[in-house]
Amino acid sequence: MTTPPADPPHSPDTPHPTDAPPAPAADRGSWLRNHSELGVCVLLLALGVLVLTDALTMDVDIAQRGPVGPRTVPVVVGAGLLLIAALLAVDVLRGGRGQAETGEDVDLSEPADWRTVLLLTGVFLGSAVLIEPLGFPAAGALLFWGAAFALGSRRHDRDPLVAAVLSLVTYAVFNNLLGVPLPGGPLMGAL
Amino acid sequence: MDALASLLDGFGTALTPVNILWAAVGVLLGTAIGVLPGIGPAMAVALLLPVTYGLDPIGAFIMFAGIYYGAMFGGSTTSILLNTPGESAAVVAAMEGNPMARSGRGAQALAAAAIGHFAGGMVGTVLLVALAPTVAELAVDIGAPDYFAIMVLAFIAVTSVLGSSRLRGLASLLIGLTIGLVGLDQMTGQQRLTFGSLQLADGVDVVIVAVGLFAIGEALWVAAHLRRRPGEPIPVGRPWLGRPDLRRTWKSWLRGPFIGFPFGAIPAGGAEIPTFLSYVTEKRLSKHQDEWGKGAIEGVAGPESAASASAAGTLVSMLTLGLPTTAVAAVMLAAFQQYGIQPGPLLFEREPDLVWGLIASLFVGMVLLLALNLPLAPLWAKLLRIPRPYLYAGIMFFAAVGAYAVGGEVIDLVILLVIGLIGFGMRRYGLPVLPAVIGVILGPGAEQQLRRALQISDGSVTGLVNTPFAVTVYAVIVLLLAWPLLKRLVARTRPAHGARSA
């Protein structure tokens, strides 16, 4: 074996030694970083409130058929979300941590690379917007090339070629073989 | 003998040239995808869901079954040659398989795994043929309260058996149920969580949820933590087994299925537990104790056979009860829904061609898998060298194709990305993905059955427990829920004993 596996599964939540806070202000920052899972509780809470409001403002008098109307299950789900949000908050404050997922290509020993994630998100949204004006083959190729670029591929001779071939073949398979229509765009119109 | 006659009919369906082609495509695609690091069988089937828009159901399910088995085999190839198992089921394969590969016995390890998959799949599918019609017949007149009970069992099982934290499992389930609520109420047409949007009135398509959580979420998560230097796979030749190895492994191949199959049929996390149990069993029975940990071939053969048989067990509960016990089964259930087919006891009556064609194709697929994988193994090993940017860019690309093919709407791509970001957050904070997917797939159905049952009983809660079947299922649920408590009690009395004797 040439590369020793160097990723203990618990590492993401343990603070890095370099982050050790010298000042009280930084202290609060690291507390928040350590308890970032509380954000999950906030989101669950917000979702619960949303589901409950939607259910309780529903106008069901005319629609009600049978003893259980369209409101009951959303109310139960919404209440469940609130309850779980509270229980999870308690768990996190008492030191419980969700274990970040591991995988073949996942290296948890280094901090998350947000730049890549943001770039990927941007590339994806951009291609989604372009799919109608440019057609699927062009937008799909841009998506693949952009995503590969975001992930660190810098072969400017090979990357666009792979992207174009993949996108065109997929277009042909879906549009012509499987009968799932995809927009060809001006490019396909010209061909 | 009824089952045998139906099975013969099934072979008539499965052995048509077109369906053999789909089985071969599925097996090859599945193995390739399974070998690729980072893509498990569930993501593979999810990414291929869009083909359901253009393919007839029989062809599609034959292909999906091939993908399922192929991807499981491919996953163990990766663990043996790379020692970084991605799927939980393949962890055990790495324990003995990787030391074997490192000491130059990779070809034997791959052969033991391939034949193990073949044996396990064959025995498992025979058990499926023998059991499934009986289970379907027993369950054939179950009604709304029984269906509701089964779905509650699925919810409880995925949240409490899988994963390390029940709380996080429940949170995931509730997220899924919430997504399932979006759209028009099926019984009254009332709008729920649509915020006046026409697009949301149809609900969020299951394909988008599955692709978003499994594919986009995973790609983003890996992107955030991409290993700078991917592990180097160990080069390997054509798999083969010598006579002494055969003498050591044949019993392990035959023992595996009987551990794997029952665990696949119950909601206990698929292949994870049975592969481990098989490993422990083989270790205890082995005559070569000194080799364990350094590459004992039985430790590859038994668990791989168990894993393959557990896939057959999974199909029993999915086809006869509509109960998905693994992520792959959940995604396949979504595919059934795409075709408007409801898996369950009536499936064997209503769609005999489909069910028996599918089962027969499992045998065909297994033979193809063995015939293709032994000679192709060196080629598969090359797949491990694929540049990671291409791999994950490809996942994003095919996810986008799938979501766009649902309805040709750009808004679907935005929803896909949002769900992908949810999946990313879930991976970061240890919320398991499977409960959310099960919640989306089964949630709407569970609500309908609940309301139907209560309508029949005129609102009385006893309407939910008035059949022996439902009562049995609820008893199982109570057992599942009480299990950690019981375990804690046992654990508490044990140290007390130890303290006294000390």
XYZ file of C-alpha atoms in Angstrom:
693
model
C 0.000 0.000 0.000
C 1.480 3.324 -1.055
C -0.896 5.760 0.625
C -1.636 5.100 4.262
C -5.251 5.969 5.121
C -5.073 9.027 7.326
C -8.669 9.822 8.123
C -10.049 8.992 11.531
C -13.840 9.151 11.167
C -14.331 11.595 14.016
C -12.031 14.327 12.842
C -14.432 16.911 11.316
C -15.865 18.098 14.604
C -12.704 18.172 16.616
C -11.216 21.659 16.290
C -7.885 22.060 14.600
C -4.995 22.761 16.936
C -4.177 25.857 14.878
C -7.648 27.214 15.650
C -6.903 27.257 19.384
C -8.424 30.579 20.472
C -6.255 32.950 22.483
C -8.883 35.653 23.053
C -12.430 35.427 24.487
C -13.906 36.792 21.247
C -12.353 33.958 19.289
C -13.574 31.707 22.081
C -17.168 32.426 21.145
C -16.325 31.802 17.498
C -14.937 28.373 18.192
C -17.902 27.549 20.423
C -20.182 28.339 17.519
C -18.009 26.321 15.135
C -18.105 23.404 17.526
C -21.852 23.678 17.861
C -22.622 24.444 14.215
C -24.962 21.481 14.309
C -27.365 23.761 16.180
C -27.978 25.285 12.746
C -29.632 21.986 11.788
C -31.968 22.401 14.775
C -32.836 25.935 13.674
C -33.617 24.727 10.164
C -35.751 21.866 11.476
C -37.552 24.323 13.748
C -38.202 26.707 10.860
C -39.437 23.842 8.692
C -41.756 22.698 11.492
C -43.207 26.183 11.920
C -43.684 26.428 8.152
C -45.511 23.086 7.923
C -47.702 23.883 10.944
C -48.638 27.354 9.678
C -49.475 25.967 6.281
C -51.625 23.232 7.827
C -53.446 25.477 10.280
C -54.228 28.212 7.754
C -55.702 25.646 5.389
C -59.347 26.152 4.520
C -60.678 22.621 4.902
C -64.376 22.954 5.702
C -65.539 22.256 2.177
C -62.904 19.673 1.413
C -63.247 17.509 4.523
C -64.297 13.959 3.773
C -64.051 11.252 6.406
C -62.803 11.755 9.931
C -59.249 12.603 8.915
C -58.852 15.628 6.689
C -55.906 16.961 4.726
C -54.745 18.816 7.826
C -54.053 15.998 10.273
C -50.866 14.510 8.864
C -49.163 17.884 8.248
C -49.963 18.859 11.835
C -48.379 15.641 13.102
C -45.328 16.080 10.857
C -44.936 19.736 11.831
C -45.201 18.953 15.531
C -42.717 16.122 15.057
C -40.249 18.530 13.434
C -40.518 20.928 16.377
C -40.026 18.093 18.852
C -37.012 16.665 17.010
C -35.480 20.134 16.672
C -35.697 20.549 20.448
C -34.387 17.059 21.226
C -31.517 17.443 18.768
C -30.578 20.791 20.314
C -30.428 19.143 23.740
C -28.311 16.333 22.304
C -25.868 18.753 20.662
C -25.540 20.885 23.801
C -24.775 17.769 25.801
C -21.950 16.959 23.391
C -23.651 14.679 20.867
C -22.330 14.997 17.318
C -23.554 13.659 13.999
C -20.837 11.673 12.320
C -19.873 13.129 8.943
C -20.153 10.582 6.162
C -17.022 8.831 4.969
C -16.333 7.433 1.513
C -13.753 6.200 -0.956
C -12.729 9.648 -2.133
C -13.541 11.543 1.050
C -10.718 12.909 3.146
C -12.147 14.289 6.368
C -8.769 15.182 7.850
C -8.788 18.476 5.962
C -11.315 21.297 6.401
C -14.167 21.540 3.928
C -13.318 23.170 0.606
C -16.181 25.664 0.284
C -14.794 27.277 -2.855
C -15.298 24.074 -4.840
C -18.825 23.603 -3.515
C -19.788 27.187 -4.388
C -18.227 26.920 -7.844
C -20.086 23.661 -8.512
C -23.368 25.202 -7.360
C -22.782 28.203 -9.616
C -21.884 26.056 -12.626
C -24.983 23.947 -12.078
C -27.307 26.959 -11.829
C -25.674 28.588 -14.841
C -26.191 25.513 -16.986
C -29.798 25.248 -15.798
C -30.451 28.794 -17.025
C -28.677 28.164 -20.333
C -30.395 24.886 -21.153
C -33.359 26.521 -22.881
C -31.620 29.242 -24.937
C -28.566 27.118 -25.851
C -30.128 23.666 -25.963
C -29.117 20.573 -24.033
C -25.926 19.559 -25.893
C -24.238 22.921 -25.344
C -25.499 23.514 -21.805
C -24.681 19.920 -20.796
C -21.141 20.208 -22.140
C -20.687 23.465 -20.234
C -21.977 21.791 -17.080
C -19.516 18.915 -17.351
C -16.560 21.106 -18.286
C -17.381 23.654 -15.594
C -17.839 20.988 -12.936
C -14.592 19.249 -13.889
C -12.834 22.629 -13.766
C -14.323 23.379 -10.348
C -13.100 19.991 -9.148
C -9.557 20.813 -10.200
C -9.174 19.440 -13.726
C -6.961 21.716 -15.828
C -6.494 19.743 -19.028
C -7.666 22.446 -21.420
C -7.132 20.244 -24.435
C -8.958 17.154 -23.168
C -11.679 18.513 -20.843
C -13.847 20.318 -23.452
C -13.551 17.374 -25.817
C -14.716 14.869 -23.194
C -17.548 17.243 -22.232
C -18.727 17.707 -25.824
C -18.663 13.999 -26.661
C -20.440 13.009 -23.428
C -23.132 15.642 -23.913
C -23.770 14.817 -27.576
C -23.899 11.050 -26.969
C -26.280 11.515 -24.028
C -28.461 13.778 -26.123
C -28.609 11.221 -28.917
C -29.348 8.320 -26.543
C -32.144 10.118 -24.724
C -33.651 12.009 -27.629
C -33.411 9.381 -30.355
C -33.064 5.995 -28.637
C -35.136 6.325 -25.455
C -37.645 8.817 -26.814
C -37.147 11.317 -24.007
C -37.209 14.709 -25.720
C -34.412 17.138 -24.799
C -34.104 20.611 -26.328
C -31.562 20.591 -29.152
C -31.136 24.338 -29.290
C -29.670 26.362 -32.176
C -26.666 24.017 -32.428
C -28.791 20.984 -33.265
C -30.941 23.130 -35.511
C -27.859 24.073 -37.502
C -26.647 20.480 -37.834
C -45.399 -26.405 -8.501
C -47.397 -23.345 -9.434
C -44.341 -21.195 -8.837
C -42.269 -23.414 -11.128
C -44.739 -23.058 -13.978
C -44.782 -19.297 -13.508
C -41.006 -19.269 -13.362
C -40.845 -21.117 -16.697
C -43.140 -18.475 -18.170
C -40.800 -15.926 -16.655
C -37.855 -17.474 -18.470
C -39.892 -17.134 -21.641
C -39.981 -13.403 -20.953
C -36.416 -13.056 -19.722
C -34.797 -15.030 -22.526
C -36.100 -12.889 -25.374
C -33.119 -11.254 -27.103
C -34.168 -7.754 -26.054
C -34.440 -8.672 -22.395
C -31.164 -10.592 -22.402
C -29.677 -7.418 -23.819
C -31.157 -5.342 -20.971
C -29.857 -7.835 -18.411
C -26.381 -7.655 -19.955
C -26.489 -3.859 -20.111
C -27.598 -3.761 -16.479
C -24.917 -6.161 -15.274
C -22.122 -4.391 -17.184
C -23.301 -0.920 -16.252
C -23.844 -1.991 -12.656
C -20.379 -3.513 -12.328
C -18.724 -0.503 -13.943
C -20.638 1.878 -11.706
C -20.013 -0.262 -8.636
C -16.285 -0.313 -9.342
C -16.184 3.464 -9.719
C -15.347 4.857 -6.330
C -18.044 7.002 -4.779
C -21.016 5.540 -6.633
C -23.007 2.899 -4.809
C -25.845 0.761 -6.169
C -28.517 3.165 -4.873
C -27.026 6.142 -6.683
C -26.567 4.010 -9.806
C -30.247 3.050 -9.928
C -31.301 6.600 -9.036
C -29.225 8.089 -11.854
C -30.766 5.628 -14.297
C -34.378 6.276 -13.225
C -34.939 8.573 -16.219
C -34.730 5.605 -18.577
C -38.113 4.618 -17.139
C -39.598 7.400 -19.240
C -38.635 5.659 -22.429
C -38.470 1.947 -21.587
C -41.173 -0.657 -20.981
C -41.399 -1.740 -17.324
C -40.134 -5.301 -17.832
C -36.980 -4.173 -19.626
C -36.381 -1.432 -17.077
C -36.671 -3.706 -14.043
C -34.548 -6.418 -15.623
C -31.897 -3.769 -16.126
C -32.275 -2.400 -12.579
C -31.913 -5.875 -11.077
C -28.757 -6.376 -13.135
C -27.432 -3.052 -11.899
C -28.164 -3.990 -8.289
C -26.233 -7.255 -8.424
C -23.530 -5.879 -10.675
C -22.941 -2.854 -8.462
C -22.610 -5.008 -5.357
C -19.965 -7.125 -7.068
C -18.233 -4.031 -8.393
C -18.150 -2.541 -4.909
C -16.270 -5.502 -3.531
C -13.764 -5.314 -6.397
C -13.002 -1.771 -5.304
C -12.552 -2.773 -1.666
C -10.246 -5.636 -2.539
C -8.015 -3.629 -4.860
C -8.167 -0.227 -3.198
C -8.940 -0.894 0.475
C -11.211 2.136 0.795
C -14.682 0.638 0.785
C -17.372 3.163 -0.004
C -20.431 1.014 0.564
C -21.041 -0.472 3.964
C -21.648 -3.894 2.428
C -18.151 -3.944 0.933
C -16.295 -3.148 4.162
C -15.934 -6.814 5.054
C -14.601 -7.686 1.598
C -11.632 -5.393 2.260
C -10.736 -7.068 5.580
C -9.351 -10.252 4.016
C -9.500 -9.336 0.335
C -7.095 -6.430 0.471
C -4.354 -8.330 2.348
C -4.755 -11.087 -0.254
C -4.333 -8.584 -3.088
C -1.290 -7.056 -1.423
C 0.373 -10.434 -1.084
C -0.161 -11.140 -4.770
C -3.343 -13.203 -4.448
C -5.677 -10.534 -5.840
C -6.763 -12.786 -8.683
C -7.877 -15.448 -6.203
C -9.640 -12.887 -4.023
C -11.583 -11.555 -7.007
C -12.463 -15.072 -8.122
C -13.659 -15.999 -4.626
C -15.790 -12.829 -4.599
C -17.202 -13.365 -8.097
C -18.102 -17.003 -7.518
C -19.390 -16.065 -4.052
C -21.722 -13.538 -5.657
C -22.846 -16.114 -8.156
C -23.514 -18.783 -5.510
C -25.188 -16.378 -3.115
C -27.329 -14.887 -5.834
C -28.378 -18.302 -7.132
C -29.300 -19.717 -3.716
C -30.945 -16.425 -2.768
C -33.028 -16.314 -5.931
C -34.094 -19.947 -5.479
C -35.258 -19.021 -1.974
C -37.034 -16.008 -3.484
C -38.885 -18.258 -5.936
C -39.847 -20.620 -3.130
C -40.930 -17.982 -0.628
C -42.268 -14.967 -2.469
C -45.486 -16.494 -3.837
C -46.295 -17.901 -0.390
C -45.744 -14.569 1.309
C -47.807 -12.833 -1.363
C -50.609 -15.358 -0.910
C -50.607 -14.932 2.878
C -50.740 -11.189 2.477
C -53.141 -11.082 -0.445
C -56.189 -9.895 1.448
C -54.512 -7.332 3.625
C -56.312 -4.024 3.784
C -55.681 -0.395 4.558
C -54.767 -0.829 8.256
C -52.248 -3.551 7.350
C -50.610 -1.444 4.657
C -50.372 1.434 7.077
C -48.762 -0.825 9.673
C -46.176 -2.060 7.141
C -45.299 1.497 6.206
C -44.941 2.521 9.832
C -42.664 -0.498 10.245
C -40.551 0.734 7.321
C -40.335 4.209 8.875
C -39.360 2.916 12.307
C -36.948 0.333 10.936
C -34.975 2.759 8.764
C -34.696 5.273 11.543
C -33.830 2.990 14.421
C -31.881 0.119 12.906
C -29.683 2.091 10.531
C -27.228 4.749 11.495
C -25.801 5.556 14.859
C -28.332 8.114 16.059
C -32.092 7.543 16.154
C -32.706 11.229 16.640
C -30.894 12.082 13.424
C -32.668 9.270 11.606
C -36.030 10.655 12.721
C -35.053 14.168 11.662
C -34.205 12.799 8.234
C -37.499 10.888 8.033
C -39.474 14.023 8.912
C -37.649 16.015 6.233
C -38.666 13.328 3.746
C -42.285 13.280 4.937
C -42.409 17.071 4.593
C -41.183 16.910 0.992
C -43.797 14.206 0.401
C -46.548 16.534 1.665
C -45.886 19.153 -1.012
C -48.600 19.223 -3.644
C -52.305 18.511 -3.883
C -53.798 16.301 -1.194
C -54.677 13.073 -2.998
C -58.091 12.661 -1.363
C -59.450 16.200 -1.291
C -57.386 18.182 -3.779
C -56.404 20.620 -1.038
C -53.134 22.454 -1.778
C -50.411 21.801 0.769
C -47.065 23.598 1.061
C -47.383 24.805 -2.527
C -47.347 28.537 -1.658
C -49.587 29.136 -4.623
C -47.033 27.797 -7.100
C -48.453 25.788 -9.980
C -45.232 23.838 -10.404
C -45.325 22.657 -6.803
C -48.977 21.599 -7.031
C -47.908 18.358 -8.726
C -45.603 17.669 -5.813
C -41.870 17.078 -5.961
C -41.120 14.139 -8.246
C -39.579 11.177 -6.444
C -36.903 10.912 -9.127
C -35.733 14.432 -8.337
C -35.614 13.701 -4.619
C -33.710 10.432 -5.061
C -31.248 11.892 -7.575
C -30.815 15.045 -5.514
C -30.128 13.278 -2.228
C -28.087 10.371 -3.572
C -26.212 11.956 -6.493
C -25.957 15.740 -6.161
C -25.658 15.598 -2.369
C -22.891 13.006 -2.634
C -21.021 14.832 -5.408
C -21.052 18.097 -3.458
C -20.000 16.336 -0.269
C -17.078 14.599 -1.943
C -16.161 17.848 -3.706
C -15.817 19.546 -0.340
C -13.502 16.824 0.941
C -11.875 15.441 -2.182
C -8.842 13.344 -1.347
C -5.835 15.060 -2.906
C -4.146 11.801 -3.847
C -6.587 8.978 -4.572
C -5.408 5.561 -3.431
C -3.437 3.443 -5.883
C -5.278 0.293 -6.925
C -3.293 -2.934 -6.846
C -2.826 -4.315 -10.385
C -4.443 -7.679 -10.902
C -4.577 -10.383 -13.557
C -7.399 -12.648 -14.629
C -9.184 -14.148 -11.600
C -8.787 -17.881 -11.093
C -8.877 -20.395 -8.246
C -6.666 -23.403 -7.662
C -7.884 -26.705 -6.285
C -6.763 -26.093 -2.666
C -8.572 -22.744 -2.678
C -11.722 -24.340 -4.081
C -11.615 -26.955 -1.338
C -11.461 -24.178 1.238
C -14.163 -21.947 -0.183
C -17.047 -24.072 -1.449
C -18.590 -24.484 1.986
C -18.290 -20.757 2.662
C -20.096 -19.968 -0.578
C -22.960 -22.236 0.429
C -23.162 -21.014 4.037
C -23.266 -17.331 3.108
C -26.736 -17.231 1.545
C -28.424 -18.640 4.617
C -27.043 -15.762 6.648
C -27.598 -13.130 3.966
C -31.055 -13.935 2.683
C -33.073 -13.546 5.919
C -31.289 -10.314 6.777
C -32.045 -8.921 3.349
C -35.749 -9.659 3.741
C -36.132 -7.820 7.040
C -35.523 -4.104 7.466
C -32.148 -4.458 9.159
C -29.872 -2.443 6.963
C -29.363 -4.713 3.976
C -26.009 -6.409 3.552
C -24.085 -4.718 6.344
C -24.963 -7.028 9.243
C -25.051 -10.354 7.323
C -21.638 -9.806 5.698
C -20.167 -9.186 9.099
C -21.951 -12.187 10.645
C -20.748 -14.376 7.805
C -17.191 -13.145 8.343
C -17.326 -14.037 12.021
C -18.856 -17.438 11.259
C -16.228 -18.284 8.660
C -13.471 -17.201 10.986
C -14.757 -19.466 13.733
C -15.121 -22.459 11.406
C -11.844 -21.986 9.558
C -9.018 -24.514 9.812
C -6.489 -21.826 8.900
C -6.770 -19.558 11.922
C -3.256 -18.173 11.448
C -4.171 -16.650 8.055
C -7.004 -14.429 9.307
C -6.193 -10.777 8.977
C -3.429 -11.637 6.521
C -5.712 -12.769 3.711
C -7.889 -15.806 4.448
C -9.864 -16.629 1.329
C -12.909 -17.854 3.288
C -13.252 -14.324 4.650
C -13.922 -13.108 1.110
C -16.000 -16.015 -0.148
C -18.550 -16.240 2.690
C -19.404 -12.551 3.140
C -19.636 -11.927 -0.619
C -22.041 -14.807 -1.001
C -24.069 -13.478 1.945
C -24.183 -9.984 0.433
C -25.476 -11.259 -2.868
C -28.152 -13.400 -1.203
C -29.272 -10.477 0.922
C -30.097 -8.631 -2.304
C -32.463 -11.472 -3.203
C -33.989 -11.266 0.274
C -34.528 -7.551 -0.219
C -36.523 -8.299 -3.351
C -38.849 -10.633 -1.399
C -40.114 -7.907 0.899
C -40.114 -5.299 -1.823
C -42.103 -7.347 -4.331
C -44.524 -9.037 -1.937
C -45.166 -6.310 0.637
C -43.955 -3.138 -1.043
C -41.576 -2.787 1.899
C -38.174 -1.392 0.904
C -35.448 -2.642 3.236
C -32.455 -1.016 1.525
C -31.743 2.186 -0.365
C -31.699 0.332 -3.697
C -35.086 -1.218 -2.978
C -36.412 2.230 -2.084
C -35.261 3.656 -5.401
C -36.657 0.646 -7.279
C -39.958 1.232 -5.490
C -39.857 4.771 -6.846
C -39.387 3.288 -10.316
C -42.473 1.116 -9.816
C -44.394 4.233 -8.859
C -43.218 5.928 -12.056
C -44.999 3.188 -13.973
C -48.066 3.428 -11.770
C -47.450 -0.110 -10.480
C -47.935 -0.744 -6.761
C -45.643 -3.504 -5.467
C -47.402 -5.596 -2.876
C -49.262 -8.867 -2.535
C -51.416 -8.131 -5.571
C -48.390 -7.630 -7.799
C -48.041 -11.382 -8.348
C -51.668 -11.555 -9.497
C -51.811 -8.391 -11.536
C -48.396 -8.342 -13.156
C -47.274 -11.978 -13.341
C -45.324 -11.324 -16.550
C -43.372 -8.536 -14.931
C -42.661 -10.296 -11.622
C -41.685 -13.666 -13.029
C -39.796 -12.112 -15.904
C -37.845 -10.112 -13.359
C -37.141 -13.141 -11.159
C -36.078 -15.287 -14.116
C -33.841 -12.477 -15.308
C -32.035 -12.628 -11.976
C -30.815 -16.119 -12.883
C -29.832 -14.898 -16.338
C -28.086 -11.874 -14.871
C -26.171 -14.017 -12.385
C -24.792 -16.248 -15.139
C -23.882 -13.198 -17.234
C -22.223 -11.622 -14.224
C -20.002 -14.631 -13.661
C -19.235 -15.102 -17.341
C -18.342 -11.443 -17.867
C -16.606 -10.606 -14.648
C -13.979 -13.287 -14.540
C -12.430 -12.259 -17.874
C -13.155 -8.553 -17.504
C -11.723 -8.037 -14.004
C -8.422 -6.450 -15.168
C -10.461 -3.989 -17.227
C -12.646 -3.125 -14.241
C -9.515 -2.506 -12.195
C -8.490 0.133 -14.764
C -11.705 2.040 -14.036
C -10.290 2.814 -10.602
C -7.843 5.192 -12.283
C -10.519 7.494 -13.684
C -9.676 11.149 -12.895
C -11.853 12.171 -9.976
C -12.927 15.528 -11.496
C -14.426 13.644 -14.458
C -16.128 11.151 -12.192
C -17.934 13.704 -10.042
C -18.580 16.090 -12.936
C -20.173 13.116 -14.690
C -22.399 12.440 -11.683
C -23.581 16.080 -11.696
C -24.150 15.878 -15.453
C -26.260 12.717 -15.353
C -28.185 13.958 -12.336
C -29.111 17.062 -14.323
C -30.157 14.949 -17.310
C -32.363 12.831 -15.060
C -34.085 15.731 -13.382
C -34.608 17.592 -16.626
C -36.019 14.518 -18.342
C -38.785 14.325 -15.703
C -40.777 17.134 -17.258
C -38.476 19.338 -19.307
C -38.706 22.125 -16.739
C -35.785 24.275 -15.640
C -37.426 24.729 -12.225
C -36.883 20.992 -11.642
C -33.142 21.556 -11.928
C -33.337 24.260 -9.271
C -35.354 21.980 -6.978
C -32.778 19.247 -7.653
C -29.969 21.538 -6.566
C -31.832 22.603 -3.411
C -32.449 18.961 -2.487
C -28.803 18.237 -3.303
C -27.737 20.952 -0.865
C -30.028 19.422 1.753
C -28.298 16.104 1.056
C -24.928 17.802 1.474
C -25.943 19.209 4.852
C -27.295 15.825 5.918
C -23.958 14.169 5.124
C -22.077 16.869 7.001
C -24.154 16.479 10.148
C -24.614 12.744 10.106
C -28.301 12.625 9.157
C -28.746 9.372 7.231
C -30.153 9.880 3.716
C -32.214 6.706 3.445
C -35.005 7.667 5.930
C -35.653 10.860 3.962
C -35.965 8.942 0.700
C -38.264 6.362 2.307
C -40.325 9.210 3.778
C -40.831 10.783 0.355
C -41.621 7.485 -1.340
C -43.904 5.945 1.284
C -45.228 9.058 3.037
C -48.084 9.936 0.681
C -49.177 6.286 0.463
C -49.061 5.881 4.240
C -51.263 8.940 4.708
C -53.787 7.613 2.218
C -53.954 4.192 3.868
C -54.278 5.799 7.292
C -57.168 7.957 6.190
C -58.826 5.084 4.358
C -58.572 2.843 7.422
C -60.016 5.535 9.670
C -62.778 6.235 7.182
C -63.836 2.579 7.307
C -63.796 2.545 11.109
C -65.558 5.924 11.190
C -62.733 7.677 12.948
C -62.158 5.110 15.654
C -58.459 4.421 16.239
C -59.261 0.719 16.733
C -59.683 0.640 12.961
C -55.899 0.634 12.722
C -55.381 -2.498 14.797
C -58.406 -4.646 13.963
C -56.562 -7.289 11.941
C -54.153 -9.929 13.234
C -51.650 -8.911 10.552
C -51.559 -5.295 11.705
C -51.276 -6.336 15.360
C -48.306 -8.585 14.518
C -46.573 -5.785 12.652
C -47.106 -3.365 15.541
C -45.686 -5.964 17.935
C -42.552 -6.108 15.784
C -42.379 -2.311 15.844
C -42.601 -2.264 19.637
C -39.789 -4.826 19.783
C -37.634 -2.697 17.478
C -38.283 0.371 19.601
C -37.631 -1.434 22.868
C -34.469 -3.131 21.611
C -31.954 -0.437 22.698
C -33.620 -0.261 26.115
C -33.353 -4.023 26.503
C -29.744 -3.891 25.370
C -28.994 -1.199 27.922
C -30.606 -3.303 30.666
C -28.476 -6.288 29.708
C -25.377 -4.115 29.572
C -26.177 -2.666 32.970
C -26.599 -6.018 34.685
C -23.418 -7.438 33.155
C -20.859 -5.019 34.648
C -22.680 -5.409 37.963
C -22.028 -9.140 37.798
C -18.427 -8.491 36.896
C -17.995 -6.165 39.836
C -19.421 -8.711 42.222
C -17.204 -11.535 41.057
C -14.099 -9.333 41.161
